Amino acid sequence: MESVGNLIIEHLKGLRSEIQSMRHAMQDEFKDVKHGLNQLEMQVLSGRREASGTQEDVYRQQGTIDAIKDRLDRIERRLELQG
C-alpha cells in the first residue's frame, strides 16, 4: 500500500513540474504578446500623428491658396478699373 502512495506522490510531483513549466512558457509568451501589442500601439499613435500633421498641412496650404486667390481677385479688379 505504501508503494502505491509513493507512486501517486511521484506522479503528482511530475504533474506539478509540468504545470510549472507550462506556466513559465505561458508567461513568456504573454510577455511577447504584450511587447507586440505595445509596438502596435506605438505604430498606431505614430500613424495618427502623421495623419494629424498631414491634415494641418492641408489646412495651412488651403489658407495660403485662399490668400493668393484674394490677392489675385484684387489685382483683377484693379486692372479692370484701369483698363
Short mmCIF file of C-alpha atoms in Angstrom, two decimals:
data_model
loop_
_atom_site.label_atom_id
_atom_site.label_comp_id
_atom_site.label_asym_id
_atom_site.label_seq_id
_atom_site.Cartn_x
_atom_site.Cartn_y
_atom_site.Cartn_z
CA MET A 1 0.00 0.00 0.00
CA GLU A 2 2.87 2.34 0.80
CA SER A 3 4.34 1.83 -2.68
CA VAL A 4 1.01 2.93 -4.22
CA GLY A 5 1.13 6.09 -2.11
CA ASN A 6 4.71 6.76 -3.19
CA LEU A 7 3.75 6.18 -6.82
CA ILE A 8 0.88 8.68 -6.54
CA ILE A 9 3.19 11.23 -4.89
CA GLU A 10 5.75 10.80 -7.68
CA HIS A 11 3.04 11.30 -10.32
CA LEU A 12 1.78 14.39 -8.52
CA LYS A 13 5.32 15.79 -8.36
CA GLY A 14 5.70 15.16 -12.09
CA LEU A 15 2.38 16.90 -12.79
CA ARG A 16 3.41 19.85 -10.61
CA SER A 17 6.67 20.15 -12.53
CA GLU A 18 4.87 20.05 -15.89
CA ILE A 19 2.34 22.64 -14.72
CA GLN A 20 5.15 24.94 -13.59
CA SER A 21 6.90 24.53 -16.93
CA MET A 22 3.68 25.33 -18.77
CA ARG A 23 3.10 28.36 -16.53
CA HIS A 24 6.58 29.71 -17.28
CA ALA A 25 6.12 29.11 -21.00
CA MET A 26 2.74 30.87 -20.96
CA GLN A 27 4.19 33.80 -19.02
CA ASP A 28 6.99 34.15 -21.57
CA GLU A 29 4.50 34.02 -24.44
CA PHE A 30 2.30 36.56 -22.66
CA LYS A 31 5.29 38.89 -22.33
CA ASP A 32 5.92 38.53 -26.06
CA VAL A 33 2.27 39.29 -26.83
CA LYS A 34 2.33 42.35 -24.55
CA HIS A 35 5.52 43.57 -26.21
CA GLY A 36 4.00 43.10 -29.66
CA LEU A 37 0.84 44.91 -28.58
CA ASN A 38 2.88 47.82 -27.21
CA GLN A 39 4.77 48.05 -30.52
CA LEU A 40 1.48 48.03 -32.43
CA GLU A 41 0.05 50.77 -30.20
CA MET A 42 3.14 52.90 -30.80
CA GLN A 43 2.80 52.43 -34.57
CA VAL A 44 -0.89 53.39 -34.46
CA LEU A 45 -0.08 56.51 -32.46
CA SER A 46 2.69 57.39 -34.89
CA GLY A 47 0.28 56.97 -37.79
CA ARG A 48 -2.27 59.19 -36.07
CA ARG A 49 0.38 61.86 -35.51
CA GLU A 50 1.39 61.70 -39.15
CA ALA A 51 -2.23 61.94 -40.28
CA SER A 52 -2.80 64.87 -37.95
CA GLY A 53 0.29 66.61 -39.30
CA THR A 54 -0.86 65.95 -42.86
CA GLN A 55 -4.27 67.45 -42.09
CA GLU A 56 -2.59 70.51 -40.58
CA ASP A 57 -0.54 70.88 -43.76
CA VAL A 58 -3.70 70.72 -45.87
CA TYR A 59 -5.36 73.45 -43.75
CA ARG A 60 -2.24 75.61 -43.92
CA GLN A 61 -1.97 75.19 -47.70
CA GLN A 62 -5.66 75.97 -48.12
CA GLY A 63 -5.19 79.17 -46.12
CA THR A 64 -2.28 80.15 -48.39
CA ILE A 65 -4.31 79.35 -51.51
CA ASP A 66 -7.22 81.44 -50.19
CA ALA A 67 -4.88 84.40 -49.52
CA ILE A 68 -3.38 84.14 -53.03
CA LYS A 69 -6.86 83.95 -54.54
CA ASP A 70 -7.93 87.08 -52.64
CA ARG A 71 -4.84 88.95 -53.88
CA LEU A 72 -5.46 87.78 -57.43
CA ASP A 73 -9.09 88.94 -57.24
CA ARG A 74 -7.96 92.38 -56.03
CA ILE A 75 -5.39 92.62 -58.83
CA GLU A 76 -8.01 91.68 -61.42
CA ARG A 77 -10.42 94.30 -60.07
CA ARG A 78 -7.72 96.98 -60.23
CA LEU A 79 -6.79 96.06 -63.78
CA GLU A 80 -10.41 96.23 -64.85
CA LEU A 81 -10.71 99.71 -63.31
CA GLN A 82 -7.61 100.94 -65.13
CA GLY A 83 -8.45 99.24 -68.41
#
